[in-house]
Amino acid sequence: MRRGFISCGVCAIIPLTHLFAIEYAALFHVQNIGLADQGLPLPVSGSSNHFRTSVLREIHGWDAWNVTEDADIGLRLARFGYSVGVLDSTTYEEAPISLKAWFGQRRRWFKGWLQTFITVTRSPVTLVAELGVLRTAALTLLFLSLLAGPLFWIPSSLFVLIGVVSNRLWTPADFSGICLATLYASVTTLGTASLFWYALLGMKRQRLLYLWPALILLLPYYCLHAAAAWMALYELFRQPFHWHKTEHGLSRSTRRARAEPTGKKALA
């Protein structure tokens, strides 16, 4: 495996940064906009935010020990009754160029999100009183999907694949077999379609449709997300406050735009 590239069988070698760009387009230009428009809790991004100082004081700032303070702030705002909006603008962020750097970054992000979720759900009754049933349910699904999503999608995909190969998917033996085949096929088909729909819509809005060859690795890429999330859960108990630094200033565009006289690389 070359640095910064993912290889998939006979597929062309695709840069990890292309998948990162597609993911960000889906997250910031589809998912976050939808959550904000529906008034649902939104873990704000750490890339570019604008806050009223008086509001930050009211919500008591953020947890200094949380490794993703942006997620903590987003949920604090929701619990205090504030809404978060999304500006029609783009903040460019340098993507990790190696799997090692990517895994470190995602483990920190997921660990912070899980840490935030555990903190806010320590008193479920209070949380429901602050957010309401619908917003609490949306928050729970959003955070638990990091861990639980692959537990549904991966087994159902394997079931469908085995069923197609063995022809049992099309000829179930009894009523329970029909129900299981329908359930697994629906989860696999609709789940996969939703991932690609999010990605394509975000790519269209960001004029990234030229990156379409990278979509062949989108499902393995999200499987890597699942692995990082479970590693983050393990690390949450072993090293809850460890901060995986992400090295920046490595891309050609970043070096040109933010050249440092000392030649030192920034860490964030």
PDB file of C-alpha atoms in Angstrom:
ATOM      1  CA  MET A   1       0.000   0.000   0.000  1.00  0.00           C
ATOM      2  CA  ARG A   2       1.452   3.327  -1.045  1.00  0.00           C
ATOM      3  CA  ARG A   3       1.421   6.341   1.243  1.00  0.00           C
ATOM      4  CA  GLY A   4      -1.897   8.123   1.050  1.00  0.00           C
ATOM      5  CA  PHE A   5      -3.496   5.645  -1.371  1.00  0.00           C
ATOM      6  CA  ILE A   6      -5.951   2.779  -1.001  1.00  0.00           C
ATOM      7  CA  SER A   7      -5.819  -0.204  -3.345  1.00  0.00           C
ATOM      8  CA  CYS A   8      -8.816  -2.454  -3.979  1.00  0.00           C
ATOM      9  CA  GLY A   9      -8.049  -5.529  -6.051  1.00  0.00           C
ATOM     10  CA  VAL A  10      -7.909  -4.721  -9.732  1.00  0.00           C
ATOM     11  CA  CYS A  11      -9.324  -1.232  -9.107  1.00  0.00           C
ATOM     12  CA  ALA A  12      -7.165   1.743  -9.873  1.00  0.00           C
ATOM     13  CA  ILE A  13      -5.264   3.142  -6.924  1.00  0.00           C
ATOM     14  CA  ILE A  14      -7.330   5.966  -5.461  1.00  0.00           C
ATOM     15  CA  PRO A  15      -5.986   8.709  -3.171  1.00  0.00           C
ATOM     16  CA  LEU A  16      -7.316   8.680   0.371  1.00  0.00           C
ATOM     17  CA  THR A  17      -7.783  12.439   0.072  1.00  0.00           C
ATOM     18  CA  HIS A  18     -10.455  11.938  -2.604  1.00  0.00           C
ATOM     19  CA  LEU A  19     -12.544   9.864  -0.208  1.00  0.00           C
ATOM     20  CA  PHE A  20     -11.966  12.451   2.504  1.00  0.00           C
ATOM     21  CA  ALA A  21     -13.251  15.188   0.173  1.00  0.00           C
ATOM     22  CA  ILE A  22     -16.361  13.161  -0.694  1.00  0.00           C
ATOM     23  CA  GLU A  23     -17.049  12.469   2.974  1.00  0.00           C
ATOM     24  CA  TYR A  24     -16.723  16.140   3.889  1.00  0.00           C
ATOM     25  CA  ALA A  25     -19.013  17.175   1.038  1.00  0.00           C
ATOM     26  CA  ALA A  26     -21.693  14.754   2.289  1.00  0.00           C
ATOM     27  CA  LEU A  27     -21.241  15.780   5.924  1.00  0.00           C
ATOM     28  CA  PHE A  28     -21.107  19.557   5.655  1.00  0.00           C
ATOM     29  CA  HIS A  29     -23.231  20.144   2.580  1.00  0.00           C
ATOM     30  CA  VAL A  30     -25.935  17.523   3.148  1.00  0.00           C
ATOM     31  CA  GLN A  31     -26.150  16.051   6.652  1.00  0.00           C
ATOM     32  CA  ASN A  32     -25.347  19.122   8.742  1.00  0.00           C
ATOM     33  CA  ILE A  33     -27.590  21.338   6.622  1.00  0.00           C
ATOM     34  CA  GLY A  34     -30.445  18.856   7.082  1.00  0.00           C
ATOM     35  CA  LEU A  35     -29.945  18.667  10.854  1.00  0.00           C
ATOM     36  CA  ALA A  36     -29.822  22.452  11.145  1.00  0.00           C
ATOM     37  CA  ASP A  37     -32.911  22.965   8.957  1.00  0.00           C
ATOM     38  CA  GLN A  38     -34.887  20.521  11.127  1.00  0.00           C
ATOM     39  CA  GLY A  39     -33.703  22.155  14.353  1.00  0.00           C
ATOM     40  CA  LEU A  40     -32.014  18.957  15.515  1.00  0.00           C
ATOM     41  CA  PRO A  41     -28.887  18.811  17.723  1.00  0.00           C
ATOM     42  CA  LEU A  42     -25.800  19.433  15.638  1.00  0.00           C
ATOM     43  CA  PRO A  43     -22.231  18.621  16.737  1.00  0.00           C
ATOM     44  CA  VAL A  44     -20.628  21.703  15.230  1.00  0.00           C
ATOM     45  CA  SER A  45     -17.511  21.377  13.137  1.00  0.00           C
ATOM     46  CA  GLY A  46     -14.136  22.360  14.497  1.00  0.00           C
ATOM     47  CA  SER A  47     -13.084  23.876  11.166  1.00  0.00           C
ATOM     48  CA  SER A  48     -14.877  27.236  11.163  1.00  0.00           C
ATOM     49  CA  ASN A  49     -17.417  28.491  13.703  1.00  0.00           C
ATOM     50  CA  HIS A  50     -18.840  31.805  14.814  1.00  0.00           C
ATOM     51  CA  PHE A  51     -20.180  32.142  18.376  1.00  0.00           C
ATOM     52  CA  ARG A  52     -21.589  34.954  20.466  1.00  0.00           C
ATOM     53  CA  THR A  53     -19.284  35.359  23.448  1.00  0.00           C
ATOM     54  CA  SER A  54     -22.261  35.952  25.757  1.00  0.00           C
ATOM     55  CA  VAL A  55     -23.771  32.626  24.684  1.00  0.00           C
ATOM     56  CA  LEU A  56     -20.522  30.756  25.284  1.00  0.00           C
ATOM     57  CA  ARG A  57     -20.421  32.205  28.791  1.00  0.00           C
ATOM     58  CA  GLU A  58     -24.034  31.193  29.368  1.00  0.00           C
ATOM     59  CA  ILE A  59     -23.411  27.568  28.418  1.00  0.00           C
ATOM     60  CA  HIS A  60     -20.249  27.585  30.578  1.00  0.00           C
ATOM     61  CA  GLY A  61     -17.902  27.238  27.614  1.00  0.00           C
ATOM     62  CA  TRP A  62     -16.862  23.659  26.946  1.00  0.00           C
ATOM     63  CA  ASP A  63     -15.312  20.658  28.621  1.00  0.00           C
ATOM     64  CA  ALA A  64     -11.558  21.273  28.568  1.00  0.00           C
ATOM     65  CA  TRP A  65     -10.934  17.520  28.879  1.00  0.00           C
ATOM     66  CA  ASN A  66     -13.070  16.575  25.885  1.00  0.00           C
ATOM     67  CA  VAL A  67     -10.899  15.794  22.851  1.00  0.00           C
ATOM     68  CA  THR A  68     -13.602  17.105  20.477  1.00  0.00           C
ATOM     69  CA  GLU A  69     -14.731  20.290  22.157  1.00  0.00           C
ATOM     70  CA  ASP A  70     -16.728  21.277  19.054  1.00  0.00           C
ATOM     71  CA  ALA A  71     -19.164  18.376  19.556  1.00  0.00           C
ATOM     72  CA  ASP A  72     -19.432  19.270  23.244  1.00  0.00           C
ATOM     73  CA  ILE A  73     -20.291  22.892  22.406  1.00  0.00           C
ATOM     74  CA  GLY A  74     -22.888  21.842  19.834  1.00  0.00           C
ATOM     75  CA  LEU A  75     -24.809  19.719  22.317  1.00  0.00           C
ATOM     76  CA  ARG A  76     -24.499  22.308  25.075  1.00  0.00           C
ATOM     77  CA  LEU A  77     -26.106  24.863  22.770  1.00  0.00           C
ATOM     78  CA  ALA A  78     -28.970  22.445  22.046  1.00  0.00           C
ATOM     79  CA  ARG A  79     -29.536  21.712  25.745  1.00  0.00           C
ATOM     80  CA  PHE A  80     -29.689  25.432  26.507  1.00  0.00           C
ATOM     81  CA  GLY A  81     -32.323  25.909  23.810  1.00  0.00           C
ATOM     82  CA  TYR A  82     -30.130  27.469  21.113  1.00  0.00           C
ATOM     83  CA  SER A  83     -30.226  26.590  17.421  1.00  0.00           C
ATOM     84  CA  VAL A  84     -27.204  26.203  15.174  1.00  0.00           C
ATOM     85  CA  GLY A  85     -27.251  27.468  11.594  1.00  0.00           C
ATOM     86  CA  VAL A  86     -25.062  26.597   8.622  1.00  0.00           C
ATOM     87  CA  LEU A  87     -23.496  29.399   6.594  1.00  0.00           C
ATOM     88  CA  ASP A  88     -23.408  29.212   2.808  1.00  0.00           C
ATOM     89  CA  SER A  89     -19.630  29.113   2.670  1.00  0.00           C
ATOM     90  CA  THR A  90     -16.789  26.638   2.443  1.00  0.00           C
ATOM     91  CA  THR A  91     -13.888  26.123   4.833  1.00  0.00           C
ATOM     92  CA  TYR A  92     -11.047  24.185   3.267  1.00  0.00           C
ATOM     93  CA  GLU A  93      -9.295  21.644   5.460  1.00  0.00           C
ATOM     94  CA  GLU A  94      -6.197  19.681   4.643  1.00  0.00           C
ATOM     95  CA  ALA A  95      -6.910  15.960   4.521  1.00  0.00           C
ATOM     96  CA  PRO A  96      -4.638  13.326   6.108  1.00  0.00           C
ATOM     97  CA  ILE A  97      -2.534  11.718   3.398  1.00  0.00           C
ATOM     98  CA  SER A  98      -1.832   8.399   5.127  1.00  0.00           C
ATOM     99  CA  LEU A  99      -4.041   5.789   6.770  1.00  0.00           C
ATOM    100  CA  LYS A 100      -2.032   6.081   9.978  1.00  0.00           C
ATOM    101  CA  ALA A 101      -2.753   9.802  10.225  1.00  0.00           C
ATOM    102  CA  TRP A 102      -6.373   9.261   9.206  1.00  0.00           C
ATOM    103  CA  PHE A 103      -6.922   6.583  11.865  1.00  0.00           C
ATOM    104  CA  GLY A 104      -5.397   8.778  14.553  1.00  0.00           C
ATOM    105  CA  GLN A 105      -7.612  11.696  13.587  1.00  0.00           C
ATOM    106  CA  ARG A 106     -10.802   9.593  13.456  1.00  0.00           C
ATOM    107  CA  ARG A 107     -10.075   7.803  16.704  1.00  0.00           C
ATOM    108  CA  ARG A 108      -9.812  11.181  18.419  1.00  0.00           C
ATOM    109  CA  TRP A 109     -12.982  12.498  16.810  1.00  0.00           C
ATOM    110  CA  PHE A 110     -15.024   9.391  17.570  1.00  0.00           C
ATOM    111  CA  LYS A 111     -13.645   9.177  21.101  1.00  0.00           C
ATOM    112  CA  GLY A 112     -14.712  12.763  21.737  1.00  0.00           C
ATOM    113  CA  TRP A 113     -18.166  12.172  20.279  1.00  0.00           C
ATOM    114  CA  LEU A 114     -18.658   9.068  22.424  1.00  0.00           C
ATOM    115  CA  GLN A 115     -17.354  10.959  25.444  1.00  0.00           C
ATOM    116  CA  THR A 116     -19.852  13.743  24.729  1.00  0.00           C
ATOM    117  CA  PHE A 117     -22.735  11.302  24.282  1.00  0.00           C
ATOM    118  CA  ILE A 118     -21.967   9.469  27.531  1.00  0.00           C
ATOM    119  CA  THR A 119     -21.793  12.798  29.367  1.00  0.00           C
ATOM    120  CA  VAL A 120     -25.111  14.169  28.119  1.00  0.00           C
ATOM    121  CA  THR A 121     -26.988  10.893  28.645  1.00  0.00           C
ATOM    122  CA  ARG A 122     -25.954  10.397  32.270  1.00  0.00           C
ATOM    123  CA  SER A 123     -29.403  11.727  33.186  1.00  0.00           C
ATOM    124  CA  PRO A 124     -31.796  10.624  30.412  1.00  0.00           C
ATOM    125  CA  VAL A 125     -34.814  12.199  32.070  1.00  0.00           C
ATOM    126  CA  THR A 126     -33.108  15.594  32.218  1.00  0.00           C
ATOM    127  CA  LEU A 127     -31.934  15.270  28.627  1.00  0.00           C
ATOM    128  CA  VAL A 128     -35.467  14.528  27.369  1.00  0.00           C
ATOM    129  CA  ALA A 129     -36.791  17.475  29.370  1.00  0.00           C
ATOM    130  CA  GLU A 130     -34.207  19.760  27.752  1.00  0.00           C
ATOM    131  CA  LEU A 131     -34.371  18.477  24.170  1.00  0.00           C
ATOM    132  CA  GLY A 132     -37.715  16.724  23.865  1.00  0.00           C
ATOM    133  CA  VAL A 133     -38.331  13.137  22.775  1.00  0.00           C
ATOM    134  CA  LEU A 134     -37.761  13.663  19.035  1.00  0.00           C
ATOM    135  CA  ARG A 135     -34.492  15.585  19.356  1.00  0.00           C
ATOM    136  CA  THR A 136     -33.191  13.148  21.982  1.00  0.00           C
ATOM    137  CA  ALA A 137     -33.982  10.212  19.698  1.00  0.00           C
ATOM    138  CA  ALA A 138     -32.246  11.946  16.768  1.00  0.00           C
ATOM    139  CA  LEU A 139     -29.194  12.638  18.938  1.00  0.00           C
ATOM    140  CA  THR A 140     -29.052   9.009  20.100  1.00  0.00           C
ATOM    141  CA  LEU A 141     -29.319   7.638  16.562  1.00  0.00           C
ATOM    142  CA  LEU A 142     -26.677  10.055  15.308  1.00  0.00           C
ATOM    143  CA  PHE A 143     -24.083   9.054  17.889  1.00  0.00           C
ATOM    144  CA  LEU A 144     -24.841   5.338  18.205  1.00  0.00           C
ATOM    145  CA  SER A 145     -24.763   4.911  14.419  1.00  0.00           C
ATOM    146  CA  LEU A 146     -20.976   5.192  14.718  1.00  0.00           C
ATOM    147  CA  LEU A 147     -20.893   1.846  16.494  1.00  0.00           C
ATOM    148  CA  ALA A 148     -24.208   0.166  15.716  1.00  0.00           C
ATOM    149  CA  GLY A 149     -24.486   0.990  12.009  1.00  0.00           C
ATOM    150  CA  PRO A 150     -21.892  -1.531  10.827  1.00  0.00           C
ATOM    151  CA  LEU A 151     -23.428  -4.205  13.090  1.00  0.00           C
ATOM    152  CA  PHE A 152     -26.538  -4.035  10.914  1.00  0.00           C
ATOM    153  CA  TRP A 153     -25.122  -3.290   7.488  1.00  0.00           C
ATOM    154  CA  ILE A 154     -22.167  -5.700   7.368  1.00  0.00           C
ATOM    155  CA  PRO A 155     -24.061  -8.883   8.495  1.00  0.00           C
ATOM    156  CA  SER A 156     -27.009  -8.053   6.236  1.00  0.00           C
ATOM    157  CA  SER A 157     -24.655  -7.524   3.280  1.00  0.00           C
ATOM    158  CA  LEU A 158     -22.964 -10.869   3.915  1.00  0.00           C
ATOM    159  CA  PHE A 159     -26.361 -12.569   4.215  1.00  0.00           C
ATOM    160  CA  VAL A 160     -27.499 -11.074   0.901  1.00  0.00           C
ATOM    161  CA  LEU A 161     -24.211 -11.964  -0.817  1.00  0.00           C
ATOM    162  CA  ILE A 162     -24.370 -15.569   0.380  1.00  0.00           C
ATOM    163  CA  GLY A 163     -28.055 -15.749  -0.526  1.00  0.00           C
ATOM    164  CA  VAL A 164     -27.417 -14.492  -4.056  1.00  0.00           C
ATOM    165  CA  VAL A 165     -24.518 -16.907  -4.609  1.00  0.00           C
ATOM    166  CA  SER A 166     -26.461 -19.882  -3.258  1.00  0.00           C
ATOM    167  CA  ASN A 167     -29.740 -18.732  -4.875  1.00  0.00           C
ATOM    168  CA  ARG A 168     -31.487 -19.015  -1.496  1.00  0.00           C
ATOM    169  CA  LEU A 169     -32.316 -15.317  -1.412  1.00  0.00           C
ATOM    170  CA  TRP A 170     -34.734 -15.711  -4.320  1.00  0.00           C
ATOM    171  CA  THR A 171     -36.236 -19.025  -3.163  1.00  0.00           C
ATOM    172  CA  PRO A 172     -36.793 -18.907   0.635  1.00  0.00           C
ATOM    173  CA  ALA A 173     -38.083 -22.150   2.112  1.00  0.00           C
ATOM    174  CA  ASP A 174     -40.788 -20.744   4.414  1.00  0.00           C
ATOM    175  CA  PHE A 175     -42.459 -17.562   5.653  1.00  0.00           C
ATOM    176  CA  SER A 176     -39.694 -16.783   8.155  1.00  0.00           C
ATOM    177  CA  GLY A 177     -37.190 -17.112   5.331  1.00  0.00           C
ATOM    178  CA  ILE A 178     -39.183 -14.616   3.275  1.00  0.00           C
ATOM    179  CA  CYS A 179     -39.205 -12.150   6.185  1.00  0.00           C
ATOM    180  CA  LEU A 180     -35.468 -12.491   6.795  1.00  0.00           C
ATOM    181  CA  ALA A 181     -34.615 -12.191   3.117  1.00  0.00           C
ATOM    182  CA  THR A 182     -36.786  -9.081   2.808  1.00  0.00           C
ATOM    183  CA  LEU A 183     -35.304  -7.540   5.951  1.00  0.00           C
ATOM    184  CA  TYR A 184     -31.678  -8.148   5.035  1.00  0.00           C
ATOM    185  CA  ALA A 185     -32.141  -7.146   1.407  1.00  0.00           C
ATOM    186  CA  SER A 186     -33.884  -3.922   2.477  1.00  0.00           C
ATOM    187  CA  VAL A 187     -31.194  -2.978   4.999  1.00  0.00           C
ATOM    188  CA  THR A 188     -28.429  -3.663   2.496  1.00  0.00           C
ATOM    189  CA  THR A 189     -30.089  -1.972  -0.472  1.00  0.00           C
ATOM    190  CA  LEU A 190     -31.496   1.084   1.282  1.00  0.00           C
ATOM    191  CA  GLY A 191     -28.459   1.512   3.534  1.00  0.00           C
ATOM    192  CA  THR A 192     -26.059   1.373   0.618  1.00  0.00           C
ATOM    193  CA  ALA A 193     -28.251   3.647  -1.501  1.00  0.00           C
ATOM    194  CA  SER A 194     -28.430   6.231   1.285  1.00  0.00           C
ATOM    195  CA  LEU A 195     -24.628   6.371   1.564  1.00  0.00           C
ATOM    196  CA  PHE A 196     -24.189   6.910  -2.160  1.00  0.00           C
ATOM    197  CA  TRP A 197     -27.070   9.390  -2.362  1.00  0.00           C
ATOM    198  CA  TYR A 198     -25.526  11.517   0.422  1.00  0.00           C
ATOM    199  CA  ALA A 199     -22.149  11.341  -1.270  1.00  0.00           C
ATOM    200  CA  LEU A 200     -23.395  12.190  -4.761  1.00  0.00           C
ATOM    201  CA  LEU A 201     -25.556  15.073  -3.541  1.00  0.00           C
ATOM    202  CA  GLY A 202     -22.645  16.532  -1.580  1.00  0.00           C
ATOM    203  CA  MET A 203     -20.315  16.063  -4.542  1.00  0.00           C
ATOM    204  CA  LYS A 204     -22.771  17.834  -6.825  1.00  0.00           C
ATOM    205  CA  ARG A 205     -23.123  20.783  -4.458  1.00  0.00           C
ATOM    206  CA  GLN A 206     -19.349  21.070  -4.132  1.00  0.00           C
ATOM    207  CA  ARG A 207     -18.646  20.436  -7.817  1.00  0.00           C
ATOM    208  CA  LEU A 208     -16.720  17.274  -7.021  1.00  0.00           C
ATOM    209  CA  LEU A 209     -18.463  14.895  -9.412  1.00  0.00           C
ATOM    210  CA  TYR A 210     -15.160  14.428 -11.216  1.00  0.00           C
ATOM    211  CA  LEU A 211     -14.099  12.329  -8.207  1.00  0.00           C
ATOM    212  CA  TRP A 212     -16.692   9.664  -9.096  1.00  0.00           C
ATOM    213  CA  PRO A 213     -14.076   6.864  -9.553  1.00  0.00           C
ATOM    214  CA  ALA A 214     -13.419   7.049  -5.800  1.00  0.00           C
ATOM    215  CA  LEU A 215     -17.009   5.941  -5.101  1.00  0.00           C
ATOM    216  CA  ILE A 216     -15.951   2.345  -5.762  1.00  0.00           C
ATOM    217  CA  LEU A 217     -14.152   2.458  -2.401  1.00  0.00           C
ATOM    218  CA  LEU A 218     -16.831   4.349  -0.489  1.00  0.00           C
ATOM    219  CA  LEU A 219     -18.191   1.277   1.311  1.00  0.00           C
ATOM    220  CA  PRO A 220     -14.739   0.013   2.416  1.00  0.00           C
ATOM    221  CA  TYR A 221     -13.985   3.586   3.502  1.00  0.00           C
ATOM    222  CA  TYR A 222     -16.990   3.622   5.817  1.00  0.00           C
ATOM    223  CA  CYS A 223     -15.995   0.190   7.122  1.00  0.00           C
ATOM    224  CA  LEU A 224     -12.736   1.869   8.165  1.00  0.00           C
ATOM    225  CA  HIS A 225     -14.907   4.399  10.021  1.00  0.00           C
ATOM    226  CA  ALA A 226     -16.492   1.537  11.953  1.00  0.00           C
ATOM    227  CA  ALA A 227     -13.082   0.125  12.861  1.00  0.00           C
ATOM    228  CA  ALA A 228     -11.919   3.556  14.038  1.00  0.00           C
ATOM    229  CA  ALA A 229     -15.089   4.000  16.111  1.00  0.00           C
ATOM    230  CA  TRP A 230     -14.638   0.707  17.952  1.00  0.00           C
ATOM    231  CA  MET A 231     -10.966   1.460  18.497  1.00  0.00           C
ATOM    232  CA  ALA A 232     -12.034   4.837  19.909  1.00  0.00           C
ATOM    233  CA  LEU A 233     -14.427   3.127  22.324  1.00  0.00           C
ATOM    234  CA  TYR A 234     -11.593   0.920  23.577  1.00  0.00           C
ATOM    235  CA  GLU A 235      -9.301   3.924  23.872  1.00  0.00           C
ATOM    236  CA  LEU A 236     -11.974   5.882  25.737  1.00  0.00           C
ATOM    237  CA  PHE A 237     -11.438   3.552  28.696  1.00  0.00           C
ATOM    238  CA  ARG A 238      -7.670   3.208  28.333  1.00  0.00           C
ATOM    239  CA  GLN A 239      -6.616   6.750  27.333  1.00  0.00           C
ATOM    240  CA  PRO A 240      -9.677   9.007  27.598  1.00  0.00           C
ATOM    241  CA  PHE A 241      -7.747  12.288  27.355  1.00  0.00           C
ATOM    242  CA  HIS A 242      -5.078  11.306  24.844  1.00  0.00           C
ATOM    243  CA  TRP A 243      -5.066  13.683  21.876  1.00  0.00           C
ATOM    244  CA  HIS A 244      -3.961  12.204  18.545  1.00  0.00           C
ATOM    245  CA  LYS A 245      -2.253  15.097  16.809  1.00  0.00           C
ATOM    246  CA  THR A 246      -2.868  15.553  13.083  1.00  0.00           C
ATOM    247  CA  GLU A 247       0.107  16.832  11.133  1.00  0.00           C
ATOM    248  CA  HIS A 248      -0.716  19.692   8.754  1.00  0.00           C
ATOM    249  CA  GLY A 249       1.226  21.661   6.181  1.00  0.00           C
ATOM    250  CA  LEU A 250       2.050  18.626   4.049  1.00  0.00           C
ATOM    251  CA  SER A 251       0.037  19.307   0.895  1.00  0.00           C
ATOM    252  CA  ARG A 252       1.444  21.403  -1.936  1.00  0.00           C
ATOM    253  CA  SER A 253      -1.447  23.886  -1.749  1.00  0.00           C
ATOM    254  CA  THR A 254      -1.014  24.293   1.994  1.00  0.00           C
ATOM    255  CA  ARG A 255       2.705  24.855   1.669  1.00  0.00           C
ATOM    256  CA  ARG A 256       2.126  27.517  -0.945  1.00  0.00           C
ATOM    257  CA  ALA A 257      -0.657  29.284   0.961  1.00  0.00           C
ATOM    258  CA  ARG A 258       0.783  29.037   4.450  1.00  0.00           C
ATOM    259  CA  ALA A 259       4.536  28.891   4.046  1.00  0.00           C
ATOM    260  CA  GLU A 260       6.273  29.094   7.395  1.00  0.00           C
ATOM    261  CA  PRO A 261       9.676  30.796   7.502  1.00  0.00           C
ATOM    262  CA  THR A 262      10.972  28.287  10.027  1.00  0.00           C
ATOM    263  CA  GLY A 263       9.854  25.320   7.985  1.00  0.00           C
ATOM    264  CA  LYS A 264       8.106  23.779  11.003  1.00  0.00           C
ATOM    265  CA  LYS A 265       4.974  21.713  10.486  1.00  0.00           C
ATOM    266  CA  ALA A 266       1.843  22.606  12.371  1.00  0.00           C
ATOM    267  CA  LEU A 267       0.020  20.189  14.628  1.00  0.00           C
ATOM    268  CA  ALA A 268      -3.668  20.394  15.459  1.00  0.00           C
TER     269      ALA A 268
END
